[in-house]
mmCIF file of C-alpha atoms in Angstrom:
data_model
loop_
_atom_site.group_PDB
_atom_site.id
_atom_site.type_symbol
_atom_site.label_atom_id
_atom_site.label_comp_id
_atom_site.label_asym_id
_atom_site.label_seq_id
_atom_site.Cartn_x
_atom_site.Cartn_y
_atom_site.Cartn_z
ATOM 1 C CA UNK A 30 -1.230 8.780 -21.092
ATOM 2 C CA UNK A 31 -1.446 11.642 -23.598
ATOM 3 C CA UNK A 32 -1.076 14.414 -20.995
ATOM 4 C CA UNK A 33 0.862 14.204 -17.707
ATOM 5 C CA UNK A 34 -1.531 13.504 -14.826
ATOM 6 C CA UNK A 35 -1.346 16.050 -11.999
ATOM 7 C CA UNK A 36 -3.366 16.867 -8.891
ATOM 8 C CA UNK A 37 -5.464 19.198 -11.033
ATOM 9 C CA UNK A 38 -6.818 16.092 -12.736
ATOM 10 C CA UNK A 39 -7.947 14.457 -9.497
ATOM 11 C CA UNK A 40 -11.742 14.084 -9.295
ATOM 12 C CA UNK A 41 -13.577 15.459 -6.287
ATOM 13 C CA UNK A 42 -13.353 13.106 -3.316
ATOM 14 C CA UNK A 43 -16.361 14.549 -1.495
ATOM 15 C CA UNK A 44 -18.351 11.843 0.205
ATOM 16 C CA UNK A 45 -15.480 9.346 0.004
ATOM 17 C CA UNK A 46 -13.701 7.852 2.991
ATOM 18 C CA UNK A 47 -10.035 6.996 2.491
ATOM 19 C CA UNK A 48 -7.772 5.103 4.883
ATOM 20 C CA UNK A 49 -4.014 5.523 4.430
ATOM 21 C CA UNK A 50 -1.371 3.621 6.379
ATOM 22 C CA UNK A 51 1.614 5.762 7.294
ATOM 23 C CA UNK A 52 1.597 9.289 8.716
ATOM 24 C CA UNK A 53 4.771 10.713 7.125
ATOM 25 C CA UNK A 54 6.390 10.888 3.703
ATOM 26 C CA UNK A 55 4.177 9.522 0.955
ATOM 27 C CA UNK A 56 1.298 8.853 3.351
ATOM 28 C CA UNK A 57 1.280 12.475 4.468
ATOM 29 C CA UNK A 58 1.298 13.777 0.887
ATOM 30 C CA UNK A 59 -1.478 11.344 -0.066
ATOM 31 C CA UNK A 60 -3.585 12.552 2.854
ATOM 32 C CA UNK A 61 -2.965 16.230 2.146
ATOM 33 C CA UNK A 62 -3.952 15.914 -1.514
ATOM 34 C CA UNK A 63 -7.037 13.843 -0.744
ATOM 35 C CA UNK A 64 -8.404 16.160 1.951
ATOM 36 C CA UNK A 65 -7.894 19.114 -0.385
ATOM 37 C CA UNK A 66 -10.033 17.219 -2.897
ATOM 38 C CA UNK A 67 -12.776 16.930 -0.264
ATOM 39 C CA UNK A 68 -12.086 13.424 0.982
ATOM 40 C CA UNK A 69 -12.733 12.192 4.518
ATOM 41 C CA UNK A 70 -9.266 10.846 5.334
ATOM 42 C CA UNK A 71 -8.067 8.526 8.071
ATOM 43 C CA UNK A 72 -4.315 8.220 8.548
ATOM 44 C CA UNK A 73 -3.150 5.180 10.477
ATOM 45 C CA UNK A 74 0.242 4.855 12.141
ATOM 46 C CA UNK A 75 1.862 3.422 15.247
ATOM 47 C CA UNK A 76 3.348 6.606 16.708
ATOM 48 C CA UNK A 77 0.664 8.802 18.350
ATOM 49 C CA UNK A 78 2.958 11.845 18.538
ATOM 50 C CA UNK A 79 3.973 11.721 14.879
ATOM 51 C CA UNK A 80 0.406 11.001 13.876
ATOM 52 C CA UNK A 81 -0.971 13.964 15.816
ATOM 53 C CA UNK A 82 1.691 16.210 14.275
ATOM 54 C CA UNK A 83 0.712 15.004 10.790
ATOM 55 C CA UNK A 84 -2.942 15.842 11.470
ATOM 56 C CA UNK A 85 -1.926 19.268 12.780
ATOM 57 C CA UNK A 86 0.171 20.015 9.688
ATOM 58 C CA UNK A 87 -2.618 18.912 7.347
ATOM 59 C CA UNK A 88 -5.173 21.113 9.079
ATOM 60 C CA UNK A 89 -2.718 23.989 9.097
ATOM 61 C CA UNK A 90 -2.363 23.753 5.304
ATOM 62 C CA UNK A 91 -6.015 22.896 4.672
ATOM 63 C CA UNK A 92 -8.180 24.322 7.501
ATOM 64 C CA UNK A 93 -11.370 22.659 6.213
ATOM 65 C CA UNK A 94 -9.719 19.237 6.137
ATOM 66 C CA UNK A 95 -11.623 16.208 7.350
ATOM 67 C CA UNK A 96 -8.782 14.108 8.723
ATOM 68 C CA UNK A 97 -8.561 11.720 11.663
ATOM 69 C CA UNK A 98 -5.807 9.633 13.222
ATOM 70 C CA UNK A 99 -6.033 5.954 14.072
ATOM 71 C CA UNK A 100 -3.282 4.068 15.881
ATOM 72 C CA UNK A 101 -2.136 0.763 14.426
ATOM 73 C CA UNK A 102 1.045 -1.279 14.482
ATOM 74 C CA UNK A 103 1.280 -3.199 11.209
ATOM 75 C CA UNK A 104 3.768 -5.494 12.900
ATOM 76 C CA UNK A 105 1.138 -6.630 15.386
ATOM 77 C CA UNK A 106 -1.818 -8.694 14.144
ATOM 78 C CA UNK A 107 -3.816 -7.939 17.307
ATOM 79 C CA UNK A 108 -3.366 -4.197 16.738
ATOM 80 C CA UNK A 109 -4.539 -4.563 13.126
ATOM 81 C CA UNK A 110 -7.627 -6.495 14.187
ATOM 82 C CA UNK A 111 -8.372 -3.896 16.877
ATOM 83 C CA UNK A 112 -8.195 -1.074 14.320
ATOM 84 C CA UNK A 113 -10.580 -2.916 12.013
ATOM 85 C CA UNK A 114 -12.970 -3.493 14.915
ATOM 86 C CA UNK A 115 -12.966 0.213 15.813
ATOM 87 C CA UNK A 116 -13.604 1.216 12.220
ATOM 88 C CA UNK A 117 -16.469 -1.239 11.870
ATOM 89 C CA UNK A 118 -18.053 0.362 14.945
ATOM 90 C CA UNK A 119 -17.602 3.950 13.765
ATOM 91 C CA UNK A 120 -17.725 3.840 9.958
ATOM 92 C CA UNK A 121 -20.356 2.591 7.565
ATOM 93 C CA UNK A 122 -17.944 2.006 4.695
ATOM 94 C CA UNK A 123 -14.455 2.697 3.357
ATOM 95 C CA UNK A 124 -14.112 3.749 -0.276
ATOM 96 C CA UNK A 125 -10.342 3.549 -0.647
ATOM 97 C CA UNK A 126 -7.635 1.725 1.293
ATOM 98 C CA UNK A 127 -4.059 2.791 0.546
ATOM 99 C CA UNK A 128 -1.544 0.215 1.798
ATOM 100 C CA UNK A 129 1.374 2.601 1.995
ATOM 101 C CA UNK A 130 3.388 2.284 5.223
ATOM 102 C CA UNK A 131 6.645 0.399 5.125
ATOM 103 C CA UNK A 132 9.962 -0.522 6.702
ATOM 104 C CA UNK A 133 13.103 -0.494 4.586
ATOM 105 C CA UNK A 134 16.381 -2.403 5.013
ATOM 106 C CA UNK A 135 17.111 -2.465 8.746
ATOM 107 C CA UNK A 136 20.773 -3.547 8.921
ATOM 108 C CA UNK A 137 20.102 -6.572 11.143
ATOM 109 C CA UNK A 138 17.217 -9.023 11.148
ATOM 110 C CA UNK A 139 14.358 -7.935 13.371
ATOM 111 C CA UNK A 140 10.961 -9.456 13.996
ATOM 112 C CA UNK A 141 7.406 -8.243 14.491
ATOM 113 C CA UNK A 142 5.426 -8.928 17.650
ATOM 114 C CA UNK A 143 4.111 -12.074 15.981
ATOM 115 C CA UNK A 144 7.590 -13.333 15.130
ATOM 116 C CA UNK A 145 7.641 -12.501 11.417
ATOM 117 C CA UNK A 146 10.702 -10.950 9.801
ATOM 118 C CA UNK A 147 10.101 -7.204 10.200
ATOM 119 C CA UNK A 148 9.998 -6.137 6.537
ATOM 120 C CA UNK A 149 7.945 -9.077 5.279
ATOM 121 C CA UNK A 150 5.680 -8.902 8.322
ATOM 122 C CA UNK A 151 5.068 -5.139 8.190
ATOM 123 C CA UNK A 152 5.181 -4.291 4.493
ATOM 124 C CA UNK A 153 3.261 -7.315 3.298
ATOM 125 C CA UNK A 154 1.606 -9.497 5.939
ATOM 126 C CA UNK A 155 0.353 -6.507 7.946
ATOM 127 C CA UNK A 156 -1.342 -5.028 4.894
ATOM 128 C CA UNK A 157 -2.664 -8.427 3.829
ATOM 129 C CA UNK A 158 -4.336 -8.801 7.236
ATOM 130 C CA UNK A 159 -5.612 -5.214 7.283
ATOM 131 C CA UNK A 160 -7.182 -5.535 3.837
ATOM 132 C CA UNK A 161 -8.861 -8.774 4.817
ATOM 133 C CA UNK A 162 -10.273 -7.356 8.037
ATOM 134 C CA UNK A 163 -11.583 -4.268 6.222
ATOM 135 C CA UNK A 164 -13.159 -6.194 3.356
ATOM 136 C CA UNK A 165 -16.701 -5.836 4.808
ATOM 137 C CA UNK A 166 -16.364 -2.031 4.976
ATOM 138 C CA UNK A 167 -14.873 -1.882 1.501
ATOM 139 C CA UNK A 168 -17.663 -3.989 0.038
ATOM 140 C CA UNK A 169 -20.226 -1.539 1.397
ATOM 141 C CA UNK A 170 -18.709 1.279 -0.671
ATOM 142 C CA UNK A 171 -20.039 2.149 -4.103
ATOM 143 C CA UNK A 172 -16.754 1.788 -5.993
ATOM 144 C CA UNK A 173 -14.145 0.483 -3.528
ATOM 145 C CA UNK A 174 -10.458 0.474 -4.332
ATOM 146 C CA UNK A 175 -7.389 -0.965 -2.659
ATOM 147 C CA UNK A 176 -4.048 0.545 -3.671
ATOM 148 C CA UNK A 177 -0.965 -1.365 -2.540
ATOM 149 C CA UNK A 178 2.521 0.105 -2.817
ATOM 150 C CA UNK A 179 5.357 -1.842 -4.353
ATOM 151 C CA UNK A 180 8.822 -0.598 -5.355
ATOM 152 C CA UNK A 181 11.167 -0.447 -8.338
ATOM 153 C CA UNK A 182 13.347 -2.726 -6.184
ATOM 154 C CA UNK A 183 11.240 -5.674 -7.424
ATOM 155 C CA UNK A 184 12.523 -5.323 -10.994
ATOM 156 C CA UNK A 185 15.752 -7.220 -10.358
ATOM 157 C CA UNK A 186 15.705 -10.655 -11.969
ATOM 158 C CA UNK A 187 17.015 -12.114 -8.697
ATOM 159 C CA UNK A 188 13.983 -11.051 -6.650
ATOM 160 C CA UNK A 189 11.656 -13.937 -5.829
ATOM 161 C CA UNK A 190 9.403 -15.273 -3.097
ATOM 162 C CA UNK A 191 11.688 -17.586 -1.114
ATOM 163 C CA UNK A 192 9.241 -20.128 0.267
ATOM 164 C CA UNK A 193 12.148 -22.143 1.707
ATOM 165 C CA UNK A 194 13.171 -19.228 3.952
ATOM 166 C CA UNK A 195 10.228 -16.820 3.851
ATOM 167 C CA UNK A 196 11.166 -15.141 7.136
ATOM 168 C CA UNK A 197 14.915 -14.888 6.352
ATOM 169 C CA UNK A 198 15.789 -17.036 9.339
ATOM 170 C CA UNK A 199 18.673 -18.821 7.639
ATOM 171 C CA UNK A 200 20.082 -15.822 5.829
ATOM 172 C CA UNK A 201 19.270 -12.130 6.181
ATOM 173 C CA UNK A 202 20.357 -9.562 3.618
ATOM 174 C CA UNK A 203 18.517 -6.239 4.015
ATOM 175 C CA UNK A 204 17.831 -5.280 0.402
ATOM 176 C CA UNK A 205 16.866 -8.726 -0.975
ATOM 177 C CA UNK A 206 14.482 -9.191 1.951
ATOM 178 C CA UNK A 207 12.992 -5.732 1.366
ATOM 179 C CA UNK A 208 12.616 -6.495 -2.328
ATOM 180 C CA UNK A 209 10.859 -9.780 -1.543
ATOM 181 C CA UNK A 210 8.376 -7.965 0.711
ATOM 182 C CA UNK A 211 7.585 -5.486 -2.060
ATOM 183 C CA UNK A 212 7.274 -8.248 -4.651
ATOM 184 C CA UNK A 213 4.796 -9.906 -2.300
ATOM 185 C CA UNK A 214 2.848 -6.623 -2.150
ATOM 186 C CA UNK A 215 2.718 -6.449 -5.946
ATOM 187 C CA UNK A 216 1.609 -10.061 -6.276
ATOM 188 C CA UNK A 217 -1.015 -9.478 -3.588
ATOM 189 C CA UNK A 218 -2.471 -6.552 -5.536
ATOM 190 C CA UNK A 219 -2.808 -8.664 -8.679
ATOM 191 C CA UNK A 220 -4.182 -11.710 -6.836
ATOM 192 C CA UNK A 221 -6.701 -9.562 -4.947
ATOM 193 C CA UNK A 222 -8.026 -8.263 -8.263
ATOM 194 C CA UNK A 223 -8.336 -11.783 -9.649
ATOM 195 C CA UNK A 224 -10.153 -13.041 -6.554
ATOM 196 C CA UNK A 225 -12.454 -10.026 -6.487
ATOM 197 C CA UNK A 226 -13.463 -10.700 -10.085
ATOM 198 C CA UNK A 227 -13.991 -14.410 -9.442
ATOM 199 C CA UNK A 228 -15.994 -13.934 -6.233
ATOM 200 C CA UNK A 229 -17.878 -10.808 -7.295
ATOM 201 C CA UNK A 230 -16.609 -8.653 -4.435
ATOM 202 C CA UNK A 231 -16.872 -5.534 -6.597
ATOM 203 C CA UNK A 232 -13.445 -4.443 -5.373
ATOM 204 C CA UNK A 233 -10.794 -2.860 -7.608
ATOM 205 C CA UNK A 234 -7.203 -3.658 -6.642
ATOM 206 C CA UNK A 235 -4.346 -1.592 -8.083
ATOM 207 C CA UNK A 236 -0.594 -1.421 -7.422
ATOM 208 C CA UNK A 237 1.650 1.629 -7.530
ATOM 209 C CA UNK A 238 5.215 2.634 -6.780
ATOM 210 C CA UNK A 239 6.738 6.086 -6.115
ATOM 211 C CA UNK A 240 9.985 5.800 -8.039
ATOM 212 C CA UNK A 241 12.837 7.227 -5.987
ATOM 213 C CA UNK A 242 11.560 9.928 -3.658
ATOM 214 C CA UNK A 243 12.940 11.998 -0.803
ATOM 215 C CA UNK A 244 11.168 10.139 1.999
ATOM 216 C CA UNK A 245 12.773 9.230 5.320
ATOM 217 C CA UNK A 246 12.711 5.477 4.640
ATOM 218 C CA UNK A 247 16.462 5.304 3.998
ATOM 219 C CA UNK A 248 17.236 7.370 7.073
ATOM 220 C CA UNK A 249 14.844 5.461 9.289
ATOM 221 C CA UNK A 250 15.897 2.024 8.003
ATOM 222 C CA UNK A 251 19.637 1.528 7.469
ATOM 223 C CA UNK A 252 20.347 4.931 9.039
ATOM 224 C CA UNK A 253 21.834 8.262 7.991
ATOM 225 C CA UNK A 254 25.426 6.989 8.200
ATOM 226 C CA UNK A 255 24.798 3.914 6.040
ATOM 227 C CA UNK A 256 25.760 3.916 2.356
ATOM 228 C CA UNK A 257 22.111 4.293 1.405
ATOM 229 C CA UNK A 258 21.539 7.019 3.974
ATOM 230 C CA UNK A 259 24.579 9.012 2.844
ATOM 231 C CA UNK A 260 23.417 8.663 -0.763
ATOM 232 C CA UNK A 261 20.027 10.054 0.250
ATOM 233 C CA UNK A 262 21.649 12.930 2.207
ATOM 234 C CA UNK A 263 24.344 14.092 -0.197
ATOM 235 C CA UNK A 264 22.810 13.183 -3.564
ATOM 236 C CA UNK A 265 19.395 14.497 -2.591
ATOM 237 C CA UNK A 266 18.957 16.094 -6.009
ATOM 238 C CA UNK A 267 18.646 12.619 -7.583
ATOM 239 C CA UNK A 268 15.497 11.976 -5.539
ATOM 240 C CA UNK A 269 12.231 13.552 -6.655
ATOM 241 C CA UNK A 270 10.113 15.500 -4.133
ATOM 242 C CA UNK A 271 7.811 13.362 -2.016
ATOM 243 C CA UNK A 272 4.715 15.114 -3.370
ATOM 244 C CA UNK A 273 5.775 14.078 -6.883
ATOM 245 C CA UNK A 274 6.415 10.522 -5.739
ATOM 246 C CA UNK A 275 2.885 10.352 -4.336
ATOM 247 C CA UNK A 276 1.262 10.983 -7.727
ATOM 248 C CA UNK A 277 1.157 7.353 -8.961
ATOM 249 C CA UNK A 278 -0.605 6.318 -5.743
ATOM 250 C CA UNK A 279 -3.077 9.187 -6.007
ATOM 251 C CA UNK A 280 -3.724 8.374 -9.660
ATOM 252 C CA UNK A 281 -4.396 4.739 -8.748
ATOM 253 C CA UNK A 282 -6.663 5.768 -5.860
ATOM 254 C CA UNK A 283 -8.792 8.331 -7.699
ATOM 255 C CA UNK A 284 -8.540 8.348 -11.480
ATOM 256 C CA UNK A 285 -11.317 6.777 -13.565
ATOM 257 C CA UNK A 286 -8.537 5.770 -15.977
ATOM 258 C CA UNK A 287 -6.762 3.567 -13.415
ATOM 259 C CA UNK A 288 -7.692 -0.020 -14.177
ATOM 260 C CA UNK A 289 -8.114 -2.952 -11.848
ATOM 261 C CA UNK A 290 -5.030 -5.148 -11.835
ATOM 262 C CA UNK A 291 -2.947 -2.219 -13.119
ATOM 263 C CA UNK A 292 0.466 -1.099 -11.895
ATOM 264 C CA UNK A 293 1.493 2.568 -12.007
ATOM 265 C CA UNK A 294 4.729 4.437 -11.409
ATOM 266 C CA UNK A 295 6.666 7.490 -12.676
ATOM 267 C CA UNK A 296 7.262 7.729 -16.420
ATOM 268 C CA UNK A 297 10.834 9.094 -16.629
ATOM 269 C CA UNK A 298 14.409 7.872 -16.123
ATOM 270 C CA UNK A 299 13.626 4.204 -15.677
ATOM 271 C CA UNK A 300 10.531 4.919 -13.569
ATOM 272 C CA UNK A 301 12.559 6.769 -10.943
ATOM 273 C CA UNK A 302 10.777 10.110 -11.396
ATOM 274 C CA UNK A 303 8.069 11.849 -13.411
ATOM 275 C CA UNK A 304 4.298 11.591 -13.764
ATOM 276 C CA UNK A 305 2.038 8.530 -13.382
ATOM 277 C CA UNK A 306 2.152 5.969 -16.156
ATOM 278 C CA UNK A 307 1.875 2.209 -16.662
ATOM 279 C CA UNK A 308 4.755 0.600 -14.782
ATOM 280 C CA UNK A 309 6.849 -2.305 -15.971
ATOM 281 C CA UNK A 310 5.650 -5.540 -14.384
ATOM 282 C CA UNK A 311 8.475 -7.972 -13.585
ATOM 283 C CA UNK A 312 7.987 -11.472 -14.942
ATOM 284 C CA UNK A 313 7.979 -13.095 -11.504
ATOM 285 C CA UNK A 314 5.075 -10.910 -10.352
ATOM 286 C CA UNK A 315 2.844 -12.502 -13.001
ATOM 287 C CA UNK A 316 3.334 -16.091 -11.840
ATOM 288 C CA UNK A 317 -0.203 -16.934 -10.745
ATOM 289 C CA UNK A 318 0.696 -20.256 -9.101
ATOM 290 C CA UNK A 319 3.240 -18.486 -6.891
ATOM 291 C CA UNK A 320 0.715 -15.766 -5.993
ATOM 292 C CA UNK A 321 -1.875 -18.424 -5.130
ATOM 293 C CA UNK A 322 0.567 -20.259 -2.872
ATOM 294 C CA UNK A 323 1.657 -17.012 -1.223
ATOM 295 C CA UNK A 324 -1.989 -16.096 -0.562
ATOM 296 C CA UNK A 325 -2.724 -19.442 1.089
ATOM 297 C CA UNK A 326 0.389 -19.212 3.263
ATOM 298 C CA UNK A 327 -0.490 -15.620 4.192
ATOM 299 C CA UNK A 328 -3.967 -16.657 5.339
ATOM 300 C CA UNK A 329 -2.396 -19.310 7.587
ATOM 301 C CA UNK A 330 0.254 -16.966 8.980
ATOM 302 C CA UNK A 331 -2.171 -14.121 9.711
ATOM 303 C CA UNK A 332 -5.269 -16.147 10.522
ATOM 304 C CA UNK A 333 -7.258 -13.927 8.148
ATOM 305 C CA UNK A 334 -9.488 -15.532 5.524
ATOM 306 C CA UNK A 335 -10.916 -13.089 2.997
ATOM 307 C CA UNK A 336 -13.833 -15.386 2.164
ATOM 308 C CA UNK A 337 -14.803 -15.524 5.833
ATOM 309 C CA UNK A 338 -14.866 -11.710 6.010
ATOM 310 C CA UNK A 339 -17.546 -11.286 3.343
ATOM 311 C CA UNK A 340 -20.751 -10.097 5.085
ATOM 312 C CA UNK A 341 -23.637 -12.574 4.589
ATOM 313 C CA UNK A 342 -25.907 -9.792 3.339
ATOM 314 C CA UNK A 343 -23.356 -8.908 0.624
ATOM 315 C CA UNK A 344 -22.367 -12.442 -0.329
ATOM 316 C CA UNK A 345 -23.158 -12.923 -3.999
ATOM 317 C CA UNK A 346 -24.709 -9.447 -4.257
ATOM 318 C CA UNK A 347 -21.840 -7.851 -6.145
ATOM 319 C CA UNK A 348 -21.519 -10.918 -8.346
ATOM 320 C CA UNK A 349 -25.163 -10.528 -9.286
ATOM 321 C CA UNK A 350 -24.674 -6.842 -10.050
ATOM 322 C CA UNK A 351 -21.619 -7.612 -12.192
ATOM 323 C CA UNK A 352 -23.531 -10.261 -14.169
ATOM 324 C CA UNK A 353 -26.436 -7.889 -14.746
ATOM 325 C CA UNK A 354 -24.163 -5.058 -15.865
ATOM 326 C CA UNK A 355 -22.160 -7.411 -18.049
#
């Protein structure tokens, strides 16, 4: 990009409904920026107290904000389905879905309510299921986008989708398992774009990552006294402010220049900090046969079929529009 993209470049979001998973850190900064741009924002998280506090803080900083809280546990497929059901009853459409919330490197293996490894189940499978359930609302929007967050942790050559031990039952190492979950998120974003184009869903899917930002993920995951937590606490100056880390996501969610199937992150110091720019895509994230297999397995694990979610009245409609415009 010729000029650094900032919040001043964000188009008006008036009339647009945006759902963001996560009520703190990057999710909070996303919500604050989007309501200030006139968006109707829904933040979704599993802790009602933290969620209510996030809404209060947003309205305190932006009194005219249109922001609402929805409760969802991304580690619980029933909770995800219930959220989607509520939204279908109360909303006509959703313009943007930001798959942001995440769990990072708990020191011991934990599982979701459905028995999935916690990081893979929350970071990836939860968002896979949520996107699928919300597909009907997204397809009713004029220019729907799904932004899914990945991480610079996926750039290691050793990161791969381990189909032989997808849930880390035979061997759990916190960071490799986290990296796998974020690689899955990146591959999902690319595969969703491909399937949208093939099926004529009219949906734009984009990936983003925040670089290294001063969120509470390291404190909430391995803990403040862990090596990662101490690094975050005492070398805080190496981590860019959360609001800066949110910019690639906000660019992907709002900019006319963000392209479907794109991947955006910070532009400085090995993508650890800076302004939004094209991010480096690791080779393994471009393996279409792996992404296809992962998608099929994800549909079986979650019980969510994207094709089955397409409303009959919209089936083929977007494909027709695309052919006419093309």
